[in-house]
mmCIF file of C-alpha atoms and ligand atoms in Angstrom:
data_model
loop_
_atom_site.group_PDB
_atom_site.id
_atom_site.type_symbol
_atom_site.label_atom_id
_atom_site.label_comp_id
_atom_site.label_asym_id
_atom_site.label_seq_id
_atom_site.Cartn_x
_atom_site.Cartn_y
_atom_site.Cartn_z
ATOM 1 C CA MET A 23 -0.025 0.130 0.205
ATOM 2 C CA THR A 24 1.299 3.546 -0.788
ATOM 3 C CA ALA A 25 1.852 5.614 2.322
ATOM 4 C CA PRO A 26 -0.424 8.831 2.072
ATOM 5 C CA ALA A 27 1.403 11.929 0.767
ATOM 6 C CA ALA A 28 1.586 13.482 4.314
ATOM 7 C CA THR A 29 3.352 10.529 5.984
ATOM 8 C CA ARG A 30 5.865 10.197 2.706
ATOM 9 C CA ARG A 31 6.841 14.003 2.772
ATOM 10 C CA ARG A 32 7.366 13.413 7.114
ATOM 11 C CA ALA A 33 9.597 10.977 6.240
ATOM 12 C CA PRO A 34 12.365 12.068 5.649
ATOM 13 C CA GLY A 35 11.805 15.320 7.563
ATOM 14 C CA SER A 36 11.485 13.391 9.616
ATOM 15 C CA ALA A 37 15.315 11.675 9.623
ATOM 16 C CA GLU A 38 16.564 15.710 8.866
ATOM 17 C CA THR A 39 15.233 16.668 11.733
ATOM 18 C CA ALA A 40 16.219 13.563 14.393
ATOM 19 C CA SER A 41 20.062 15.171 13.021
ATOM 20 C CA ALA A 42 19.222 18.357 13.469
ATOM 21 C CA LYS A 43 18.571 17.356 17.155
ATOM 22 C CA THR A 44 21.294 14.840 17.572
ATOM 23 C CA GLY A 45 23.492 17.656 16.141
ATOM 24 C CA ALA A 46 22.157 20.077 19.008
ATOM 25 C CA LEU A 47 22.523 18.317 21.679
ATOM 26 C CA GLU A 48 25.975 17.222 21.048
ATOM 27 C CA ARG A 49 26.626 20.996 20.499
ATOM 28 C CA LEU A 50 25.218 22.210 23.967
ATOM 29 C CA HIS A 51 27.247 19.101 25.831
ATOM 30 C CA THR A 52 30.703 19.725 23.966
ATOM 31 C CA GLU A 53 29.500 23.631 24.760
ATOM 32 C CA LEU A 54 28.881 22.869 28.277
ATOM 33 C CA ALA A 55 31.757 20.833 28.417
ATOM 34 C CA ASP A 56 34.173 23.617 27.687
ATOM 35 C CA TRP A 57 33.087 26.523 29.747
ATOM 36 C CA PHE A 58 33.069 23.721 32.749
ATOM 37 C CA SER A 59 36.389 23.282 31.673
ATOM 38 C CA ARG A 60 37.140 27.129 32.266
ATOM 39 C CA GLU A 61 34.586 27.778 34.615
ATOM 40 C CA ALA A 62 34.456 25.310 36.937
ATOM 41 C CA ARG A 63 34.991 25.957 41.255
ATOM 42 C CA ASP A 64 38.646 24.653 42.776
ATOM 43 C CA LEU A 65 36.269 22.611 45.224
ATOM 44 C CA PRO A 66 38.283 19.679 47.180
ATOM 45 C CA TRP A 67 35.206 16.474 46.553
ATOM 46 C CA ARG A 68 36.821 17.710 42.768
ATOM 47 C CA ALA A 69 39.901 17.594 43.099
ATOM 48 C CA ALA A 70 42.339 14.667 42.074
ATOM 49 C CA ASP A 71 42.770 13.268 45.096
ATOM 50 C CA ARG A 72 39.335 13.165 46.241
ATOM 51 C CA SER A 73 38.026 9.667 47.775
ATOM 52 C CA PRO A 74 34.751 8.406 47.222
ATOM 53 C CA TRP A 75 33.440 8.744 50.894
ATOM 54 C CA GLY A 76 34.298 12.175 50.557
ATOM 55 C CA VAL A 77 31.953 12.832 47.953
ATOM 56 C CA LEU A 78 29.353 11.243 49.621
ATOM 57 C CA VAL A 79 29.919 13.037 52.013
ATOM 58 C CA SER A 80 30.287 16.429 49.869
ATOM 59 C CA GLU A 81 26.725 15.381 48.364
ATOM 60 C CA VAL A 82 25.115 15.082 51.499
ATOM 61 C CA MET A 83 26.129 18.245 53.299
ATOM 62 C CA LEU A 84 24.997 19.976 50.252
ATOM 63 C CA GLN A 85 21.657 18.697 49.484
ATOM 64 C CA GLN A 86 20.249 21.801 51.109
ATOM 65 C CA THR A 87 22.830 23.783 52.348
ATOM 66 C CA PRO A 88 25.145 25.971 50.252
ATOM 67 C CA VAL A 89 29.192 25.358 48.666
ATOM 68 C CA VAL A 90 30.535 28.141 51.282
ATOM 69 C CA ARG A 91 29.232 26.843 54.487
ATOM 70 C CA VAL A 92 29.693 23.377 53.515
ATOM 71 C CA LEU A 93 33.404 23.839 52.839
ATOM 72 C CA PRO A 94 34.529 24.732 56.397
ATOM 73 C CA VAL A 95 32.675 21.618 58.150
ATOM 74 C CA TRP A 96 33.387 19.023 55.326
ATOM 75 C CA ARG A 97 36.740 19.872 56.005
ATOM 76 C CA GLU A 98 36.955 19.074 59.577
ATOM 77 C CA TRP A 99 35.054 15.435 58.400
ATOM 78 C CA MET A 100 37.867 14.737 56.082
ATOM 79 C CA GLU A 101 40.506 15.554 58.276
ATOM 80 C CA ARG A 102 38.669 14.106 61.569
ATOM 81 C CA TRP A 103 37.040 11.305 59.589
ATOM 82 C CA PRO A 104 39.141 10.737 56.621
ATOM 83 C CA ASP A 105 37.467 7.383 55.494
ATOM 84 C CA PRO A 106 33.940 5.340 56.571
ATOM 85 C CA ALA A 107 35.658 3.539 59.856
ATOM 86 C CA ASP A 108 36.855 6.260 61.019
ATOM 87 C CA LEU A 109 33.488 8.036 61.613
ATOM 88 C CA ALA A 110 31.935 4.601 62.214
ATOM 89 C CA ALA A 111 34.096 4.572 65.315
ATOM 90 C CA GLU A 112 32.571 7.139 67.032
ATOM 91 C CA PRO A 113 29.470 7.872 68.685
ATOM 92 C CA ALA A 114 26.439 9.152 66.580
ATOM 93 C CA GLY A 115 26.495 11.930 68.196
ATOM 94 C CA GLU A 116 29.517 13.256 67.091
ATOM 95 C CA ALA A 117 28.924 13.774 63.737
ATOM 96 C CA VAL A 118 25.847 15.049 65.000
ATOM 97 C CA ARG A 119 28.180 17.661 66.894
ATOM 98 C CA ALA A 120 30.796 18.177 64.105
ATOM 99 C CA TRP A 121 27.699 18.911 62.225
ATOM 100 C CA GLY A 122 27.400 22.277 63.471
ATOM 101 C CA ARG A 123 25.145 24.782 62.027
ATOM 102 C CA LEU A 124 24.905 22.918 58.407
ATOM 103 C CA GLY A 125 20.782 22.519 59.334
ATOM 104 C CA TYR A 126 18.767 19.265 58.691
ATOM 105 C CA PRO A 127 21.186 17.497 60.825
ATOM 106 C CA ARG A 128 19.261 14.374 60.635
ATOM 107 C CA ARG A 129 21.594 14.225 57.618
ATOM 108 C CA ALA A 130 24.812 13.666 60.052
ATOM 109 C CA LEU A 131 22.746 10.700 61.748
ATOM 110 C CA ARG A 132 22.180 9.146 58.031
ATOM 111 C CA LEU A 133 26.127 9.783 57.125
ATOM 112 C CA HIS A 134 27.110 7.871 60.720
ATOM 113 C CA ALA A 135 24.202 5.305 59.874
ATOM 114 C CA ALA A 136 25.678 4.529 56.640
ATOM 115 C CA ALA A 137 29.567 4.358 57.946
ATOM 116 C CA ALA A 138 28.798 1.856 59.970
ATOM 117 C CA VAL A 139 27.069 0.006 57.011
ATOM 118 C CA ILE A 140 30.071 0.061 55.044
ATOM 119 C CA VAL A 141 32.101 -0.984 57.390
ATOM 120 C CA ALA A 142 29.941 -4.012 58.176
ATOM 121 C CA GLU A 143 28.990 -4.969 54.413
ATOM 122 C CA HIS A 144 31.695 -3.361 52.510
ATOM 123 C CA GLY A 145 35.272 -3.842 53.971
ATOM 124 C CA GLY A 146 35.456 -0.173 54.387
ATOM 125 C CA GLU A 147 35.167 0.884 51.025
ATOM 126 C CA LEU A 148 31.457 2.415 49.685
ATOM 127 C CA PRO A 149 30.431 0.174 47.002
ATOM 128 C CA ASP A 150 30.451 1.490 43.471
ATOM 129 C CA THR A 151 26.953 1.280 41.848
ATOM 130 C CA GLU A 152 23.915 3.125 41.735
ATOM 131 C CA GLU A 153 22.355 -0.054 42.881
ATOM 132 C CA ALA A 154 24.282 -1.341 45.789
ATOM 133 C CA LEU A 155 24.714 2.388 46.687
ATOM 134 C CA ARG A 156 21.354 2.850 46.804
ATOM 135 C CA THR A 157 21.232 0.418 50.359
ATOM 136 C CA LEU A 158 22.863 3.089 52.302
ATOM 137 C CA PRO A 159 21.048 4.235 55.376
ATOM 138 C CA GLY A 160 19.965 8.054 53.612
ATOM 139 C CA VAL A 161 21.256 7.495 50.079
ATOM 140 C CA GLY A 162 18.420 7.871 48.148
ATOM 141 C CA SER A 163 18.517 8.328 44.196
ATOM 142 C CA TYR A 164 20.113 11.553 43.425
ATOM 143 C CA THR A 165 23.398 10.642 45.944
ATOM 144 C CA ALA A 166 23.758 7.263 44.462
ATOM 145 C CA ALA A 167 24.186 8.754 41.011
ATOM 146 C CA ALA A 168 25.619 11.902 42.307
ATOM 147 C CA VAL A 169 28.558 9.177 44.148
ATOM 148 C CA ALA A 170 28.301 6.491 41.302
ATOM 149 C CA ALA A 171 29.336 9.600 38.513
ATOM 150 C CA PHE A 172 31.324 11.753 40.399
ATOM 151 C CA ALA A 173 33.630 9.472 42.451
ATOM 152 C CA PHE A 174 33.426 6.022 39.971
ATOM 153 C CA GLY A 175 32.958 7.881 36.842
ATOM 154 C CA ARG A 176 29.810 5.816 35.707
ATOM 155 C CA ARG A 177 27.636 6.847 33.655
ATOM 156 C CA ALA A 178 24.494 7.774 35.783
ATOM 157 C CA THR A 179 21.654 9.991 34.861
ATOM 158 C CA VAL A 180 21.755 12.737 38.074
ATOM 159 C CA VAL A 181 18.629 15.783 38.707
ATOM 160 C CA ASP A 182 19.376 18.070 41.896
ATOM 161 C CA THR A 183 18.012 20.662 41.783
ATOM 162 C CA ASN A 184 20.495 23.077 39.359
ATOM 163 C CA ILE A 185 19.777 20.571 37.442
ATOM 164 C CA ARG A 186 16.436 20.704 37.036
ATOM 165 C CA ARG A 187 16.110 24.380 36.739
ATOM 166 C CA VAL A 188 19.034 24.316 34.132
ATOM 167 C CA HIS A 189 16.360 21.757 31.685
ATOM 168 C CA ALA A 190 13.613 23.176 32.811
ATOM 169 C CA ARG A 191 14.931 26.780 31.203
ATOM 170 C CA LEU A 192 16.685 25.820 28.455
ATOM 171 C CA LEU A 193 15.165 23.054 26.933
ATOM 172 C CA GLY A 194 11.623 23.788 28.425
ATOM 173 C CA GLY A 195 11.296 27.307 28.228
ATOM 174 C CA GLU A 196 10.253 27.058 31.660
ATOM 175 C CA ALA A 197 11.037 30.034 34.992
ATOM 176 C CA LEU A 198 11.347 27.062 37.320
ATOM 177 C CA PRO A 199 10.519 22.732 36.605
ATOM 178 C CA ALA A 200 7.460 21.506 38.580
ATOM 179 C CA PRO A 201 7.651 22.086 42.474
ATOM 180 C CA ALA A 202 8.568 18.007 42.787
ATOM 181 C CA LEU A 203 10.081 16.097 40.391
ATOM 182 C CA THR A 204 8.541 14.037 37.426
ATOM 183 C CA ALA A 205 8.543 11.672 35.350
ATOM 184 C CA ALA A 206 8.875 13.560 32.438
ATOM 185 C CA GLU A 207 12.013 15.727 33.999
ATOM 186 C CA GLN A 208 13.777 12.345 34.714
ATOM 187 C CA ARG A 209 13.163 10.870 31.232
ATOM 188 C CA ARG A 210 14.241 14.225 29.880
ATOM 189 C CA ALA A 211 17.134 14.258 32.224
ATOM 190 C CA ALA A 212 18.010 10.658 31.361
ATOM 191 C CA ALA A 213 17.217 11.544 26.979
ATOM 192 C CA LEU A 214 20.373 14.815 27.433
ATOM 193 C CA LEU A 215 22.901 12.534 29.379
ATOM 194 C CA PRO A 216 25.761 11.816 26.855
ATOM 195 C CA GLU A 217 26.474 8.162 25.842
ATOM 196 C CA ASP A 218 30.193 9.020 26.175
ATOM 197 C CA THR A 219 30.892 8.117 29.831
ATOM 198 C CA ALA A 220 33.200 9.869 30.652
ATOM 199 C CA LEU A 221 31.422 12.872 29.349
ATOM 200 C CA SER A 222 28.585 12.158 30.685
ATOM 201 C CA VAL A 223 30.184 12.948 34.028
ATOM 202 C CA VAL A 224 30.916 15.838 32.914
ATOM 203 C CA TRP A 225 28.255 16.832 31.785
ATOM 204 C CA ASN A 226 26.118 16.243 34.657
ATOM 205 C CA ALA A 227 28.693 18.178 36.739
ATOM 206 C CA ALA A 228 28.712 21.099 34.520
ATOM 207 C CA ALA A 229 24.471 21.770 34.719
ATOM 208 C CA MET A 230 25.170 21.371 38.394
ATOM 209 C CA GLU A 231 27.714 23.939 38.524
ATOM 210 C CA LEU A 232 25.561 26.055 35.625
ATOM 211 C CA GLY A 233 23.124 26.092 38.050
ATOM 212 C CA ALA A 234 24.793 27.213 41.338
ATOM 213 C CA VAL A 235 26.558 29.742 39.373
ATOM 214 C CA VAL A 236 24.732 31.243 36.121
ATOM 215 C CA CYS A 237 21.077 29.930 36.046
ATOM 216 C CA THR A 238 20.143 30.762 39.238
ATOM 217 C CA ALA A 239 16.902 30.597 41.230
ATOM 218 C CA ARG A 240 16.306 34.387 41.351
ATOM 219 C CA SER A 241 18.449 35.935 39.256
ATOM 220 C CA PRO A 242 19.994 33.588 36.085
ATOM 221 C CA ARG A 243 23.533 35.942 34.047
ATOM 222 C CA CYS A 244 22.292 35.171 30.988
ATOM 223 C CA SER A 245 25.120 37.461 29.562
ATOM 224 C CA ALA A 246 27.607 35.005 30.959
ATOM 225 C CA CYS A 247 26.156 32.227 30.027
ATOM 226 C CA PRO A 248 27.358 30.287 27.379
ATOM 227 C CA VAL A 249 24.325 27.795 26.234
ATOM 228 C CA ALA A 250 22.473 31.152 26.139
ATOM 229 C CA ALA A 251 21.796 31.297 22.150
ATOM 230 C CA GLU A 252 20.031 27.706 22.487
ATOM 231 C CA CYS A 253 17.850 28.543 25.827
ATOM 232 C CA ALA A 254 14.800 28.089 25.079
ATOM 233 C CA TRP A 255 13.272 30.379 27.866
ATOM 234 C CA ARG A 256 15.356 33.304 26.501
ATOM 235 C CA ALA A 257 13.861 32.471 22.821
ATOM 236 C CA ALA A 258 10.456 32.181 24.593
ATOM 237 C CA GLY A 259 10.493 35.603 25.823
ATOM 238 C CA GLU A 260 11.491 34.742 29.346
ATOM 239 C CA PRO A 261 7.960 34.128 30.872
ATOM 240 C CA PRO A 262 7.098 33.630 34.140
ATOM 241 C CA PRO A 263 6.938 31.149 36.994
ATOM 242 C CA THR A 264 3.175 29.859 36.599
ATOM 243 C CA TYR A 265 3.762 29.218 40.675
ATOM 244 C CA THR A 266 5.718 31.436 43.944
ATOM 245 C CA PRO A 267 7.699 28.805 44.954
ATOM 246 C CA ARG A 268 7.554 27.926 48.687
ATOM 247 C CA GLY A 269 10.040 29.882 50.814
ATOM 248 C CA GLN A 270 11.856 28.258 53.705
ATOM 249 C CA ALA A 271 10.515 30.321 56.727
ATOM 250 C CA TRP A 272 12.612 29.863 59.591
ATOM 251 C CA HIS A 273 11.726 33.109 62.466
ATOM 252 C CA GLY A 274 9.567 31.589 65.112
ATOM 253 C CA THR A 275 9.068 27.935 63.544
ATOM 254 C CA ASP A 276 9.659 24.424 65.280
ATOM 255 C CA ARG A 277 12.768 24.154 62.412
ATOM 256 C CA GLN A 278 14.267 27.711 64.871
ATOM 257 C CA VAL A 279 13.713 26.405 68.245
ATOM 258 C CA ARG A 280 15.191 22.746 67.024
ATOM 259 C CA GLY A 281 18.370 24.134 65.625
ATOM 260 C CA ALA A 282 18.658 26.360 68.817
ATOM 261 C CA VAL A 283 18.342 23.418 70.620
ATOM 262 C CA MET A 284 20.495 21.771 68.654
ATOM 263 C CA ALA A 285 22.923 23.883 69.283
ATOM 264 C CA VAL A 286 22.942 23.582 73.400
ATOM 265 C CA LEU A 287 23.637 20.006 72.991
ATOM 266 C CA ARG A 288 26.108 20.449 70.340
ATOM 267 C CA ALA A 289 27.556 22.837 72.632
ATOM 268 C CA ALA A 290 27.409 20.813 75.846
ATOM 269 C CA GLU A 291 30.515 18.516 77.589
ATOM 270 C CA HIS A 292 27.493 16.876 79.763
ATOM 271 C CA PRO A 293 24.050 16.240 79.361
ATOM 272 C CA VAL A 294 21.565 19.519 79.998
ATOM 273 C CA PRO A 295 18.918 19.186 83.006
ATOM 274 C CA ARG A 296 15.606 19.216 80.488
ATOM 275 C CA ALA A 297 14.632 22.174 82.811
ATOM 276 C CA LEU A 298 17.351 24.276 81.544
ATOM 277 C CA PHE A 299 15.664 24.434 77.935
ATOM 278 C CA GLU A 300 12.462 26.089 79.771
ATOM 279 C CA PRO A 301 11.667 29.942 79.765
ATOM 280 C CA PRO A 302 14.872 30.730 82.214
ATOM 281 C CA VAL A 303 11.383 33.056 84.848
ATOM 282 C CA PRO A 304 11.722 31.259 87.130
ATOM 283 C CA GLY A 305 14.348 28.793 86.133
ATOM 284 C CA PRO A 306 17.251 28.923 87.577
ATOM 285 C CA PRO A 307 20.851 30.862 87.348
ATOM 286 C CA ALA A 308 22.693 31.153 84.082
ATOM 287 C CA GLY A 309 25.771 29.705 86.076
ATOM 288 C CA ALA A 310 23.717 26.512 86.659
ATOM 289 C CA ALA A 311 23.940 25.869 82.741
ATOM 290 C CA ALA A 312 27.522 26.231 82.907
ATOM 291 C CA GLY A 313 27.956 24.589 85.894
ATOM 292 C CA ALA A 314 25.643 21.438 84.912
ATOM 293 C CA SER A 315 27.002 21.397 81.262
ATOM 294 C CA GLY A 316 30.294 22.288 80.552
ATOM 295 C CA GLY A 317 30.578 25.949 79.714
ATOM 296 C CA GLY A 318 29.603 29.440 78.936
ATOM 297 C CA ALA A 319 29.431 28.188 75.875
ATOM 298 C CA VAL A 320 26.420 26.136 76.802
ATOM 299 C CA THR A 321 24.986 29.054 78.171
ATOM 300 C CA ALA A 322 25.448 31.351 75.710
ATOM 301 C CA ALA A 323 23.190 28.800 73.409
ATOM 302 C CA LEU A 324 20.525 28.334 76.234
ATOM 303 C CA GLY A 325 20.725 32.326 76.075
ATOM 304 C CA ARG A 326 19.877 32.313 72.400
ATOM 305 C CA LEU A 327 17.268 29.737 72.267
ATOM 306 C CA HIS A 328 15.861 31.616 75.620
ATOM 307 C CA SER A 329 15.755 35.226 73.167
ATOM 308 C CA LEU A 330 13.273 33.404 70.585
ATOM 309 C CA GLY A 331 10.721 34.017 73.291
ATOM 310 C CA THR A 332 9.469 30.194 72.186
ATOM 311 C CA GLY A 333 5.986 29.166 74.092
ATOM 312 C CA PRO A 334 6.340 26.010 76.389
ATOM 313 C CA ASP A 335 4.067 23.864 73.757
ATOM 314 C CA GLN A 336 6.294 24.526 70.636
ATOM 315 C CA LEU A 337 9.816 23.939 72.842
ATOM 316 C CA GLU A 338 7.986 20.692 73.902
ATOM 317 C CA ARG A 339 7.344 19.463 70.366
ATOM 318 C CA ALA A 340 10.640 20.557 69.153
ATOM 319 C CA LEU A 341 12.354 18.474 71.923
ATOM 320 C CA ALA A 342 9.822 15.855 71.558
ATOM 321 C CA GLY A 343 11.060 16.050 67.735
ATOM 322 C CA LEU A 344 14.667 15.566 68.341
ATOM 323 C CA LEU A 345 14.187 12.578 70.655
ATOM 324 C CA ALA A 346 11.887 10.942 68.339
ATOM 325 C CA ASP A 347 14.520 11.847 65.038
ATOM 326 C CA GLY A 348 17.156 10.588 67.739
ATOM 327 C CA LEU A 349 19.524 13.168 67.584
ATOM 328 C CA ALA A 350 19.151 13.566 71.379
ATOM 329 C CA VAL A 351 19.084 11.297 74.057
ATOM 330 C CA GLU A 352 16.832 11.832 77.584
ATOM 331 C CA GLU A 353 18.373 9.963 80.724
ATOM 332 C CA HIS A 354 17.236 10.972 84.137
ATOM 333 C CA GLY A 355 15.639 14.136 83.087
ATOM 334 C CA ARG A 356 18.513 15.727 80.804
ATOM 335 C CA LEU A 357 19.345 15.594 77.549
ATOM 336 C CA ARG A 358 22.718 14.964 75.614
ATOM 337 C CA LEU A 359 23.849 14.276 71.872
ATOM 338 C CA PRO A 360 23.367 10.108 71.617
HETATM 339 S S1 LIG B 8 20.170 31.431 29.039
HETATM 340 FE FE1 LIG B 8 20.064 32.026 31.432
HETATM 341 S S2 LIG B 8 17.902 31.059 32.149
HETATM 342 FE FE2 LIG B 8 19.124 29.895 29.661
HETATM 343 S S3 LIG B 8 19.683 28.693 30.679
HETATM 344 FE FE3 LIG B 8 21.690 30.361 30.112
HETATM 345 S S4 LIG B 8 21.798 31.354 32.419
HETATM 346 FE FE4 LIG B 8 19.562 29.606 32.542
#
């Protein structure tokens, strides 16, 4: 049977279109890789002597915290715990203490748990496939893909917040990606990944870097963008976002109170009486805090907690949450790190 005219006309056109698409994609790969080789920030977890463990720690720390805040803490961790076995040999509370003010300290507990599993089940060495990495505590799809790519040079589809934003603008013509990762985004990211393994690693790192330093959430610096000529969002006239991203409220939230309580526990060398967390009137004098728990740093941290003016219900909620999450332990009316 003869094909309809429209179909006959479309067939060669489709081949040309496919070829043009491939060419455009290859151009994107090359442009972004060239830019990355010139402009990539010199970060210690990208250094030639980085360890897979160092990459895992950096990926977990960077998930919700900017590079500038992660750098000093990551360096301290690597100096103190250069291998998973070093961390696994210490109480989980030390990981939480050394987490400092990076926020979301459950990540420290998960890293400690991952270190224990790496020692117990993998001979102290990180497994080198996405599948095996995903079996570690706290290691989800994103982290497994990122560690497989950046620590072991594997071809893996890495999709973090920065990469999602770059893909949404560059290819989707949208100001922002969907509020939560969609299957369509995941498919697009997989389709964009270069076939060549080495180039795929660079592509992942470069797209992530572009999102972090050029194609930023609030004010993309399109004039400095190496792929501006191909950007669908620019071509579409820079349409505004279709929704307002939810801001991360902080002041007055339970998260703020939890953070202030954790600061007290990190500063304390000894368990802190629960009563000291409560508003100080008619509580004990500040000196009791120092005497009971290990110094002026505790008194200062308690002062910061009390200055929040937290009500008893919210304080109770924060303490209960920290105990339930395993970030604090209560014994005989005193609280300490695990
Ligand atoms: S041109 Fe602007 S919006 Fe487009 S990818 Fe580059 S920085 Fe992002």
